[in-house]
Coordinates of C-alpha atoms and ligand atoms in Angstrom, one line a residue:
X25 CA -3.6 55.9 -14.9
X26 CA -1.9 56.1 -18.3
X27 CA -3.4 58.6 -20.6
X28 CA -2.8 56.9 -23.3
X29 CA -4.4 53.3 -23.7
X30 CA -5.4 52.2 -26.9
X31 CA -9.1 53.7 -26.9
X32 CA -7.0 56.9 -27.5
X33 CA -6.0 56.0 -30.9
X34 CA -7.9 58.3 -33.8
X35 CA -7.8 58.5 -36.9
X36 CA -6.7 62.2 -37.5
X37 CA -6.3 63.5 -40.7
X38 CA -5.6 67.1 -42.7
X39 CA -8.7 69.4 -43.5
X40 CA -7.8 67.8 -47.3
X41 CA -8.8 64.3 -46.1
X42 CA -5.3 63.1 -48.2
X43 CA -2.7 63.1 -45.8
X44 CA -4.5 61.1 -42.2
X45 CA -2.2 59.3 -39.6
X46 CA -3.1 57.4 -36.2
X47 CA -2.4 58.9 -33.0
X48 CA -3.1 58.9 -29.4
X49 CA -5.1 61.8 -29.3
X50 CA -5.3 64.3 -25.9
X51 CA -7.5 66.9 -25.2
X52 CA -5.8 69.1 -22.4
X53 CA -8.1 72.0 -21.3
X54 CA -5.5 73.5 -19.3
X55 CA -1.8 74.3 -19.5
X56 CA -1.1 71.5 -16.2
X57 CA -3.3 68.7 -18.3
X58 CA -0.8 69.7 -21.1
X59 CA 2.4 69.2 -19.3
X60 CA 0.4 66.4 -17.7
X61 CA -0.1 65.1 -21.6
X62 CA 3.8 65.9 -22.4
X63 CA 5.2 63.9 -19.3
X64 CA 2.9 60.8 -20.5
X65 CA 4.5 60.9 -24.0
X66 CA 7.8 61.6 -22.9
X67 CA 7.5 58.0 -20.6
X68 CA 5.9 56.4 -23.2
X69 CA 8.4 57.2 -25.6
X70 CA 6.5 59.2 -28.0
X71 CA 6.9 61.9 -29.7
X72 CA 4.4 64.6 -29.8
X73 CA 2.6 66.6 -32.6
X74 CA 0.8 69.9 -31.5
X75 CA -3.3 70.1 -33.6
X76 CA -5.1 72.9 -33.4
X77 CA -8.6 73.4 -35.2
X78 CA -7.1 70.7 -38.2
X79 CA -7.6 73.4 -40.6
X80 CA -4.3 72.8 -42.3
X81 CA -4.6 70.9 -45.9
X82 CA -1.7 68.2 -45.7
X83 CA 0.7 66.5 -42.7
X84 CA 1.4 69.6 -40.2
X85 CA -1.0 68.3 -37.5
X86 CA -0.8 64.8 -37.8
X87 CA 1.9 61.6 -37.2
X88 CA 1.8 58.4 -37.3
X89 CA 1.7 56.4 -33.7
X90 CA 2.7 59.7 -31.8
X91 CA 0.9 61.6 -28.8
X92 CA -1.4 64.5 -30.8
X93 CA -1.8 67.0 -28.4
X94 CA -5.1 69.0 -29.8
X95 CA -5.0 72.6 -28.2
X96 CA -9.2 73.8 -28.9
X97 CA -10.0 72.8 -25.3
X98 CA -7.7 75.3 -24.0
X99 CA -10.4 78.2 -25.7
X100 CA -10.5 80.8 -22.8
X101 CA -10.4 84.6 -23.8
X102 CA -8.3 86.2 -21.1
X103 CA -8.9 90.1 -21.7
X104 CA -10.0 92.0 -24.1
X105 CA -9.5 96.2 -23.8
X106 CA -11.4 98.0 -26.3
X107 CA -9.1 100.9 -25.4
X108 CA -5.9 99.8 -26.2
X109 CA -7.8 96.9 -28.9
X110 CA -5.6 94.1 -27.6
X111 CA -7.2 90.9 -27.0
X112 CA -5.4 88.1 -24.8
X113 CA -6.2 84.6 -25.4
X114 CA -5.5 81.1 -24.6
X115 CA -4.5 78.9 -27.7
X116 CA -7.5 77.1 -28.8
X117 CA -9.4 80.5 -29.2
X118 CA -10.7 80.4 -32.9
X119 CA -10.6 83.3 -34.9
X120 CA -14.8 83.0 -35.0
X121 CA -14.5 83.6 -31.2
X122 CA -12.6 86.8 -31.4
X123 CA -14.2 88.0 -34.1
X124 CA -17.8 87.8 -31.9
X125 CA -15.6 89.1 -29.0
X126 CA -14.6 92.3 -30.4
X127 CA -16.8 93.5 -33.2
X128 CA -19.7 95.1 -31.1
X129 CA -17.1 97.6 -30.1
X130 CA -15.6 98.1 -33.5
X131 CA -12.7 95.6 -33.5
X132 CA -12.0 92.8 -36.4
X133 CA -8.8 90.5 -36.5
X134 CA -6.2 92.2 -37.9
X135 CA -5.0 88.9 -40.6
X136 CA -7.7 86.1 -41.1
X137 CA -7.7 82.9 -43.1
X138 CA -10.5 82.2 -45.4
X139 CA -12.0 80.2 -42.5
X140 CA -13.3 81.4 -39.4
X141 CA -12.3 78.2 -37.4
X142 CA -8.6 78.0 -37.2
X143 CA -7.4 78.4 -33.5
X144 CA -4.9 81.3 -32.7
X145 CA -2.2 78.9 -31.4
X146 CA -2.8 77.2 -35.0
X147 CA -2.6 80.7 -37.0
X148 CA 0.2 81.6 -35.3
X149 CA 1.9 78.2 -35.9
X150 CA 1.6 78.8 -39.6
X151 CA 1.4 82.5 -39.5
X152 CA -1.0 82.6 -41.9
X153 CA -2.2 85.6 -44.6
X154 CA -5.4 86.7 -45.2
X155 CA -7.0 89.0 -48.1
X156 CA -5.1 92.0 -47.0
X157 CA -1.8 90.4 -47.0
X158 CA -0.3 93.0 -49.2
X159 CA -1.1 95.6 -46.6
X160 CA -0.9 93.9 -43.2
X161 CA 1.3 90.9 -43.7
X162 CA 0.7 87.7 -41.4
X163 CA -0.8 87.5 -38.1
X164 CA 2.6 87.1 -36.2
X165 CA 3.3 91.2 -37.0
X166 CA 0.2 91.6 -35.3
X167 CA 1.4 89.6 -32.0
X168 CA 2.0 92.0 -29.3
X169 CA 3.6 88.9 -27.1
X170 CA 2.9 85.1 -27.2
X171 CA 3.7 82.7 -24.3
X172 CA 5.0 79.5 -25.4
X173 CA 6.4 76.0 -23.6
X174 CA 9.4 74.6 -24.5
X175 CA 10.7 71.2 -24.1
X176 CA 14.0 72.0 -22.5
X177 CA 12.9 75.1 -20.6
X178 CA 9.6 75.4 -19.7
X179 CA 7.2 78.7 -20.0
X180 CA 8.7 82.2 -21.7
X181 CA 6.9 85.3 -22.8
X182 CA 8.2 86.5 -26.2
X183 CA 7.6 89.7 -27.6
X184 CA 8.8 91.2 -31.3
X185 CA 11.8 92.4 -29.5
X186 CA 12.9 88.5 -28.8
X187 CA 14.3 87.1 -31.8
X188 CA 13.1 83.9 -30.9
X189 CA 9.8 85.7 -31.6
X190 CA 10.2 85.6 -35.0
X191 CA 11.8 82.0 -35.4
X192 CA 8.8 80.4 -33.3
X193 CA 5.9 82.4 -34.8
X194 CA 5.7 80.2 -38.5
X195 CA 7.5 76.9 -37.2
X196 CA 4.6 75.1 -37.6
X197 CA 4.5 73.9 -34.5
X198 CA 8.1 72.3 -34.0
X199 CA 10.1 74.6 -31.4
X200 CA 7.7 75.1 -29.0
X201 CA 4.5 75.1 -27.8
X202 CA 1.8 78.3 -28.0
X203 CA -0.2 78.6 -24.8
X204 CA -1.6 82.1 -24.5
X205 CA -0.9 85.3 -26.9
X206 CA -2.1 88.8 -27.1
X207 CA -3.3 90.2 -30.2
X208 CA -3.7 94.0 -31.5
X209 CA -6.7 93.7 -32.9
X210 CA -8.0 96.1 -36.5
X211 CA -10.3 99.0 -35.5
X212 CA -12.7 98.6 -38.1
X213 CA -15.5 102.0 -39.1
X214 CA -18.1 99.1 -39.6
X215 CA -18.9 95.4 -40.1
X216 CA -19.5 95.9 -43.7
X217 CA -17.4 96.3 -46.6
X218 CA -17.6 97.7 -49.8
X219 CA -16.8 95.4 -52.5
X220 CA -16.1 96.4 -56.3
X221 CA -16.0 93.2 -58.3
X222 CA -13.6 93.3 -61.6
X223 CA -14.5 90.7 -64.3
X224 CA -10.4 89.7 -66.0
X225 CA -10.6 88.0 -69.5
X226 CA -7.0 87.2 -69.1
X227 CA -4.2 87.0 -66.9
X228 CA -2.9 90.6 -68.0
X229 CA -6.5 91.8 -66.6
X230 CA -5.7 89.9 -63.5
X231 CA -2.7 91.3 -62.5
X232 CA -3.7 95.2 -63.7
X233 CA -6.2 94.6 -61.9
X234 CA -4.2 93.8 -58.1
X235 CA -1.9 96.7 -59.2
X236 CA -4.6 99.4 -59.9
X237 CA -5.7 98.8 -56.0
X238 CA -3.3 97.7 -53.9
X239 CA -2.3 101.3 -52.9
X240 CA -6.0 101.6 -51.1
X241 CA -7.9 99.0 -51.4
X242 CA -8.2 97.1 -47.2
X243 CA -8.7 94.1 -49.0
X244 CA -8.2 92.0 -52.7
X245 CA -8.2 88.3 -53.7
X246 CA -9.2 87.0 -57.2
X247 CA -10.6 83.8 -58.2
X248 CA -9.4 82.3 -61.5
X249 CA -10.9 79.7 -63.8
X250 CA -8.4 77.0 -64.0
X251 CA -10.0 75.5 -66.9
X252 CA -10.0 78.0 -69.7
X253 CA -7.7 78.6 -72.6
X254 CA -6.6 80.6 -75.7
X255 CA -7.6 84.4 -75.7
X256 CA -9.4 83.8 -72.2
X257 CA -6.5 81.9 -70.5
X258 CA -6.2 83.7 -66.7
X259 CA -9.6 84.7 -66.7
X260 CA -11.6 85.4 -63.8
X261 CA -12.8 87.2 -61.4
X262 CA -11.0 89.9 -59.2
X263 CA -12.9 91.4 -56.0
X264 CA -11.2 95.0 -54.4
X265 CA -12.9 95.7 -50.7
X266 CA -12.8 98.7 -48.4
X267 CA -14.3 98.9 -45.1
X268 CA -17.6 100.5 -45.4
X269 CA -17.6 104.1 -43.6
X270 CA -20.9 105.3 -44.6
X271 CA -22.8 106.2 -41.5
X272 CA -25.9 103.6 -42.2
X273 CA -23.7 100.9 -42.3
X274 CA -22.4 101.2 -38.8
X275 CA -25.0 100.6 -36.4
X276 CA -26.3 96.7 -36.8
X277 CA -23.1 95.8 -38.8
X278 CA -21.4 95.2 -35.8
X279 CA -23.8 93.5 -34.0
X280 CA -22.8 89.1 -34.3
X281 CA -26.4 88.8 -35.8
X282 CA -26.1 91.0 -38.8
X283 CA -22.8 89.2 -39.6
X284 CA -24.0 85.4 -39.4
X285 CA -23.8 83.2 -42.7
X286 CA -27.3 82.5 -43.9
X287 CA -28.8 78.4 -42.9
X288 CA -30.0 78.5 -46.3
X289 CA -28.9 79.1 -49.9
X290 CA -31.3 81.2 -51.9
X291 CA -34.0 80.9 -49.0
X292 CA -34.4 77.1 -49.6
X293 CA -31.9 74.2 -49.5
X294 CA -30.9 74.3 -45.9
X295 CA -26.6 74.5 -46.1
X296 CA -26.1 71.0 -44.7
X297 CA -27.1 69.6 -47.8
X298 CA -25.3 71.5 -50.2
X299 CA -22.4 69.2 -50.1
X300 CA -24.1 66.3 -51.6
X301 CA -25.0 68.3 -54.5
X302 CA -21.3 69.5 -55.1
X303 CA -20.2 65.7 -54.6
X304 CA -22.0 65.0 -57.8
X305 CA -20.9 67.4 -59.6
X306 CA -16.8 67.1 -58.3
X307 CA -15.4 65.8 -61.8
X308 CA -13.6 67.2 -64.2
X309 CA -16.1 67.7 -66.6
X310 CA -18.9 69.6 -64.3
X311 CA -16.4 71.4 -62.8
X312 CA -15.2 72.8 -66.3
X313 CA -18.9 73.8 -66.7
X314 CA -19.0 75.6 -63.3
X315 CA -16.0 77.5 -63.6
X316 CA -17.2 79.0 -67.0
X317 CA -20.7 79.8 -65.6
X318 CA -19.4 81.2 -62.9
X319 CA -17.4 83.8 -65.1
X320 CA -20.2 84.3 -67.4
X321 CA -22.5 84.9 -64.3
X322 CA -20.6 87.8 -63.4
X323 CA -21.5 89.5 -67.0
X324 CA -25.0 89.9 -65.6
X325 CA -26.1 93.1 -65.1
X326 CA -25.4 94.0 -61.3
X327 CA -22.2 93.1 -61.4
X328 CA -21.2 96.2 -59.8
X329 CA -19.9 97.0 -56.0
X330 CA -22.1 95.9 -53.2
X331 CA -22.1 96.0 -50.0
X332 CA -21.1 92.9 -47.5
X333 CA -20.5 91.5 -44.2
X334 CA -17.0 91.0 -42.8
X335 CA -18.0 87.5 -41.9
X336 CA -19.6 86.5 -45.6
X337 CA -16.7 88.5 -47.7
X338 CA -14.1 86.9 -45.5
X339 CA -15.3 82.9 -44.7
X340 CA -17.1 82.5 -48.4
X341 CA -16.0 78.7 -48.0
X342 CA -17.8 78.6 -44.3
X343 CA -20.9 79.1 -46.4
X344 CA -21.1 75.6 -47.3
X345 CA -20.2 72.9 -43.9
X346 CA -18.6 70.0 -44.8
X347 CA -17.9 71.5 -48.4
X348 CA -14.5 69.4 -48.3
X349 CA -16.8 66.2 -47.9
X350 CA -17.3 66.9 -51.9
X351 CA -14.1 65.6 -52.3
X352 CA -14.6 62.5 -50.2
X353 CA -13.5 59.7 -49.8
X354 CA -10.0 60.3 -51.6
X355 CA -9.5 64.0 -50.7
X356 CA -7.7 66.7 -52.1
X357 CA -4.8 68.7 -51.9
X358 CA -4.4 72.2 -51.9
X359 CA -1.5 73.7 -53.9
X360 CA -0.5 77.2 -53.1
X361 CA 3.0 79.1 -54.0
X362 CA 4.1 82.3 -53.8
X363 CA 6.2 84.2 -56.5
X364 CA 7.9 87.3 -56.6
X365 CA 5.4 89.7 -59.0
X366 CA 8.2 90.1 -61.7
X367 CA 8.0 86.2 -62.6
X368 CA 4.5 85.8 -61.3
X369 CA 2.5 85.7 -64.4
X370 CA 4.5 83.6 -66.1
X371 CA 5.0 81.2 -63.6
X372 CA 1.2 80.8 -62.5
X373 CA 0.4 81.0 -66.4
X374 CA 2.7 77.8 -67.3
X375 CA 1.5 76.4 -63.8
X376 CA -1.9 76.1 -65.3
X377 CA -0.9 75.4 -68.7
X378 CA 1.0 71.9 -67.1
X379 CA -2.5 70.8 -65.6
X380 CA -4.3 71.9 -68.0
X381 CA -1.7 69.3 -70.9
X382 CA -2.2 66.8 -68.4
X383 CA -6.0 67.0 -68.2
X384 CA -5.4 67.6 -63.9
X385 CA -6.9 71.0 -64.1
X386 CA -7.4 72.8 -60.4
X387 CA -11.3 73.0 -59.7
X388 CA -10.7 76.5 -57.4
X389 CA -7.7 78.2 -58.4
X390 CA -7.4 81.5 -55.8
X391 CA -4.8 84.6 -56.7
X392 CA -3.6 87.0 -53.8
X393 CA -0.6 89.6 -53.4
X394 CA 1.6 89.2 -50.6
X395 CA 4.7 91.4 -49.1
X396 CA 7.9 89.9 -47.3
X397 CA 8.0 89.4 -43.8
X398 CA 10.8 89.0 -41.1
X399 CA 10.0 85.6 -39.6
X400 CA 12.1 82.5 -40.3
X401 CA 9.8 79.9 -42.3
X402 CA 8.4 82.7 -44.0
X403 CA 6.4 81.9 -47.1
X404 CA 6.0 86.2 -48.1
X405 CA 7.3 87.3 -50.9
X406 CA 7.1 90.9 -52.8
X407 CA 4.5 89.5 -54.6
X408 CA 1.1 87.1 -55.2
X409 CA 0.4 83.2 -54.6
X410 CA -1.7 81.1 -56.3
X411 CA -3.6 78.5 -54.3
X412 CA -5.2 75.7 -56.3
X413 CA -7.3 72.5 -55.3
X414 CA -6.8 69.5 -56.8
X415 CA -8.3 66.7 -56.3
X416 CA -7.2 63.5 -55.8
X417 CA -8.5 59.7 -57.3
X418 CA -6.4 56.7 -56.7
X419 CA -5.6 56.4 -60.3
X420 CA -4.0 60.5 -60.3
X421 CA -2.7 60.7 -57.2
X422 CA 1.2 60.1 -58.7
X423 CA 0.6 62.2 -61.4
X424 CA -0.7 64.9 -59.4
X425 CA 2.2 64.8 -57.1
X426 CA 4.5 64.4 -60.2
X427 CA 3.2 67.6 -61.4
X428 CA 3.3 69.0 -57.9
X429 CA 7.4 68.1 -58.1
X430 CA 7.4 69.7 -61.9
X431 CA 5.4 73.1 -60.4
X432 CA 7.6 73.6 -57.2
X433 CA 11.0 73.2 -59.6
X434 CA 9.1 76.4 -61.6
X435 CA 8.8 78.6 -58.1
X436 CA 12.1 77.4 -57.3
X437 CA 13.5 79.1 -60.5
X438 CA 12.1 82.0 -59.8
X439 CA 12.5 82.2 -56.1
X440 CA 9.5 81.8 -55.0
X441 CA 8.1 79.9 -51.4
X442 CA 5.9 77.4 -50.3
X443 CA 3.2 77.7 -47.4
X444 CA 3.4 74.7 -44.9
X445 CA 0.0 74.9 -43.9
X446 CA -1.1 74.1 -47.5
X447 CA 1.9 72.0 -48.2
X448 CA 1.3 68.2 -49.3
X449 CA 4.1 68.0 -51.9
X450 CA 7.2 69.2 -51.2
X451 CA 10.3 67.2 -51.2
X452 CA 13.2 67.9 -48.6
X453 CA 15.5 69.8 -51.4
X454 CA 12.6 71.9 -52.6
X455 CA 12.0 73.2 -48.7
X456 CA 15.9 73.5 -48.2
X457 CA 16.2 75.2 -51.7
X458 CA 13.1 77.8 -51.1
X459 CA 13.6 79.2 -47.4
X460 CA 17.7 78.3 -48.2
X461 CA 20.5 76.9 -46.1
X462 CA 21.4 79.5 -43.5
X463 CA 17.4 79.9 -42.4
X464 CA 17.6 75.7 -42.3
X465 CA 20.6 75.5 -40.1
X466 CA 19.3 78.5 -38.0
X467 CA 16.3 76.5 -37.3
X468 CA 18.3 72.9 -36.9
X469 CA 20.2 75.0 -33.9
X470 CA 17.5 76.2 -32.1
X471 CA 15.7 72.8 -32.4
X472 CA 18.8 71.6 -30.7
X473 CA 19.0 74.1 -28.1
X474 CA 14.8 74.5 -27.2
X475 CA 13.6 70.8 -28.0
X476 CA 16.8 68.5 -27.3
X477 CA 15.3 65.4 -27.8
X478 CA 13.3 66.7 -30.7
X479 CA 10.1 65.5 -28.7
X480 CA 7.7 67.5 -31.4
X481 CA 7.5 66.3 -34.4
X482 CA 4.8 66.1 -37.2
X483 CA 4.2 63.7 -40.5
X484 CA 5.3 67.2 -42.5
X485 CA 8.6 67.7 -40.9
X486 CA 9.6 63.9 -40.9
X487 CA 8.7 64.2 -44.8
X488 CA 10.9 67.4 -45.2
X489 CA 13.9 66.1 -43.3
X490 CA 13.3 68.9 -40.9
X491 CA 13.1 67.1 -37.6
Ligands
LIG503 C1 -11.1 76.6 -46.0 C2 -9.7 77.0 -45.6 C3 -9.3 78.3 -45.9 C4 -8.0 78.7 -45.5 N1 -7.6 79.9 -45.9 C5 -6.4 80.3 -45.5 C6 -6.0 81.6 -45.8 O1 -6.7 82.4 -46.5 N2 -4.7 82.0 -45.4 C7 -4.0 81.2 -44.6 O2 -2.9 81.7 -44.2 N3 -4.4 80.0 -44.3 C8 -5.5 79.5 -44.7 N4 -6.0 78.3 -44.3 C9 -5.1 77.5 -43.5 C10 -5.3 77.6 -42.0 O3 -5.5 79.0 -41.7 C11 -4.0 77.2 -41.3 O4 -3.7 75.9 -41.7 C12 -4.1 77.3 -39.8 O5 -2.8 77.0 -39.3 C13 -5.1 76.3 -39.2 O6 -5.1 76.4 -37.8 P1 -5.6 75.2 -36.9 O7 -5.9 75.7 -35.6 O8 -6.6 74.4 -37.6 O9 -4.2 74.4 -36.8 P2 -3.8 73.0 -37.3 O10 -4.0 72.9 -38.7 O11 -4.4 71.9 -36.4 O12 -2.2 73.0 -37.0 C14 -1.4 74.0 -37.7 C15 0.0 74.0 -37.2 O13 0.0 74.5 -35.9 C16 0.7 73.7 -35.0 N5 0.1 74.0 -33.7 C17 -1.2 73.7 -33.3 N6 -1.4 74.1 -32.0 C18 -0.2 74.6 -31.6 C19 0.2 75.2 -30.4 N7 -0.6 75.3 -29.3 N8 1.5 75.6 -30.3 C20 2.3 75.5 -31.4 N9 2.0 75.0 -32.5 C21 0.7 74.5 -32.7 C22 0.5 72.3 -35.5 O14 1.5 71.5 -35.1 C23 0.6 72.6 -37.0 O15 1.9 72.6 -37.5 C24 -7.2 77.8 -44.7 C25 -7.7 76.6 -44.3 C26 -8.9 76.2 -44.8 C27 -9.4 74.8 -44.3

């Protein structure tokens, strides 16, 4: 029987709700209902794109008319040796799972995104960054092997010693498919952390601020109001953590329970809810309004360092399900580059500036620091991103991608990168002109070589010319 009739046809779309595609959508929960779901496309004549958890903003997980094969079924932990701290795992683990898997006996993820939900096979795909970037890179550097299906050759382990290690690990899903890998996971003193928070009236502030810690702070991220100008242009607020090591901290902290998000906010409106009320309030004007009084909260007297789960200091956006929903029914997009730190100020700061001329100012603008890495799509730099949401109406949308087009010329001039998981905007010339021509022809060989008839594909790679 054909496993792909027509009731198979879904609507998928990226977490940003902007970018959405039909497909015939399989759920393998094993690696023989995978092949199973590969042979079917293949005599269909489809191509296939691999989905994890959907957690990526714009096109990587979806195409138009193809076979999405969505790996979260496939969710079996394999091993897990507290000795060693290497968990092995099959590729719709999420990173939620492995945190609950190895925190009673002291281990965190080593890299996690500012969601818990993301499966492995997915993080690995993109190779993403977390709050410690400038400290322990991207998950891939963490990998101690991953096993992954190719078109043209069936199952191979790779470990860092492979250099197809590094060229699959970050190619968003396009050379191969990731069935199992082993992680080295972060012994961690505690499931707490002690956060100082750093109130920045500029974007000097900002970046003294990432340069006074980043030789020992575990982890730092700022958040920056998008909407202010003049003397307080770059303002924000900057938070430095360290794993807690004081002796109080460590026996419940590691225990799931102490590290679950509250159902409520403030005690009383149950989370499920909050979304409605940030719907109303998802324009221009409120969100101006927001972003101020959330700087001038800060002010308040405790504004000092505190101390905080893992989970709550790491997945602040889980707080809220369904927050994207406040952006419904047009979506947004989520606009993050990374800059080497001699230009980064300047670049960010007329970033802003644009939106701000153009009245499409970013309701969350995020700042991070990042180092280089040795994989092929890379998107590290020696230096900090700047992730920004921005949402979309049908009368903006070409203005916001205009400005998109106007920003990615800026990184381009100073050399900076683009993150594919976030990406929405980028034309073919700006991906050829950021990760440059030898990396592109590199990767156009192997596609040849591992995936002949260039069976997986994606809405992102057919828009960057890279299939
Ligand atoms: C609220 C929020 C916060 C985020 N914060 C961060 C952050 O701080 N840092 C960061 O780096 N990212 C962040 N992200 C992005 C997210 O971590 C990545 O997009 C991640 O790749 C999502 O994993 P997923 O399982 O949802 O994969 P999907 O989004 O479904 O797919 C991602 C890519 O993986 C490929 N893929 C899926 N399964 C496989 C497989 N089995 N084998 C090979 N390729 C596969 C897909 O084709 C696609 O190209 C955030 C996302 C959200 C929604």
């Amino acid at each position: 029987m054909s496993l792909l009739p027509p009731e198979r046809i879904e609507r998928v779309c990226g977490f940003g709700m902007a970018s959405c595609a039909d497909g015939y959508v399989v759920r393998p929960a094993s690696v023989d209902e995978l092949e199973e779901a590969v042979r079917e496309a293949v005599r269909a004549h489809r191509k296939i794109v691999l989905r994890g958890a959907g957690r990526s903003y714009g096109d990587a997980a979806i195409g138009a008319e193809r076979v999405v094969i969505e790996c979260t079924r496939m969710n079996r932990i394999l091993s897990w040796d507290p000795d060693a701290g290497l968990l092995e795992a099959e590729a719709g683990v999420t990173i939620e799972q492995m945190w609950r898997h190895c925190l009673p006996d002291g281990f965190w993820p080593p890299v996690v995104s500012g969601t818990m939900f993301p499966t492995l096979a997915g993080a690995l795909a993109m190779n993403i960054h977390g709050k410690n970037s400038f400290a322990a890179g991207v998950l891939g550097e963490h990998a101690e092997w991953i096993d992954v299906w190719f078109p043209a050759s069936g199952l191979q382990r790779l470990t860092p010693e492979d250099e197809l290690f590094s060229e699959v690990i970050g190619s968003a899903g396009l050379l191969g498919t990731i069935l199992r890998a082993c992680i080295r996971m972060k012994r961690v003193p505690s499931g707490d952390l002690r956060v100082r928070p750093t109130l920045c009236g500029n974007w000097d502030e900002q970046f003294d601020a990432f340069r006074k810690f980043e030789s020992d702070a575990d982890y730092m991220v700022s958040w920056i109001d998008c909407f202010a100008k003049g003397r307080s242009f770059g303002r924000g607020l900057f938070h430095a953590a360290w794993y807690e090591t004081d002796e109080s901290a460590k026996r419940d902290s590691l225990q799931p329970a102490h590290q679950d998000l509250p159902s409520s906010i403030l005690g009383v409106v149950p989370k499920s809810l909050v979304w409605h009320g940030l719907r109303a309030l998802n324009n221009r004007s409120d969100m101006r309004l927001l972003n101020a009084a959330k700087h001038h909260s800060a002010r308040l007297p405790g504004g000092k360092e505190y101390r905080q789960s893992l989970v709550a200091f790491s997945f602040l956006l889980d707080y809220v399900p369904n927050w994207r929903m406040a952006y419904a029914p047009h979506g947004f997009i989520q606009y993050q580059s990374f800059v080497p730190k001699l230009r980064a100020a300047e670049i960010f700061a007329q970033q802003i500036e644009m939106q701000q001329e153009r009245k499409l100012e970013a309701f969350l603008g995020v700042l991070k620091r990042h180092r280089p890495d040795r994989f092929l799509f890379s998107h590290g730099v020696d230096g900090y991103s700047l992730a920004l949401d921005l949402k979309i109406t049908p009368h903006n949308r070409d203005r916001i991608f205009q400005l998109a087009h106007e920003m990615n010329d800026l990184v381009l001039s100073a050399g900076g990168r683009f993150y594919l998981a976030k990406d929405s905007t980028l034309r073919p010339q700006d991906f050829r002109a950021s990760i440059g021509p030898q990396s592109l022809a590199k990767y156009r060989r192997l596609k040849d070589t591992l995936d002949p008839d260039h069976l997986l594909t994606s809405s992102l790679a057919q828009r960057l010319e890279i299939d």
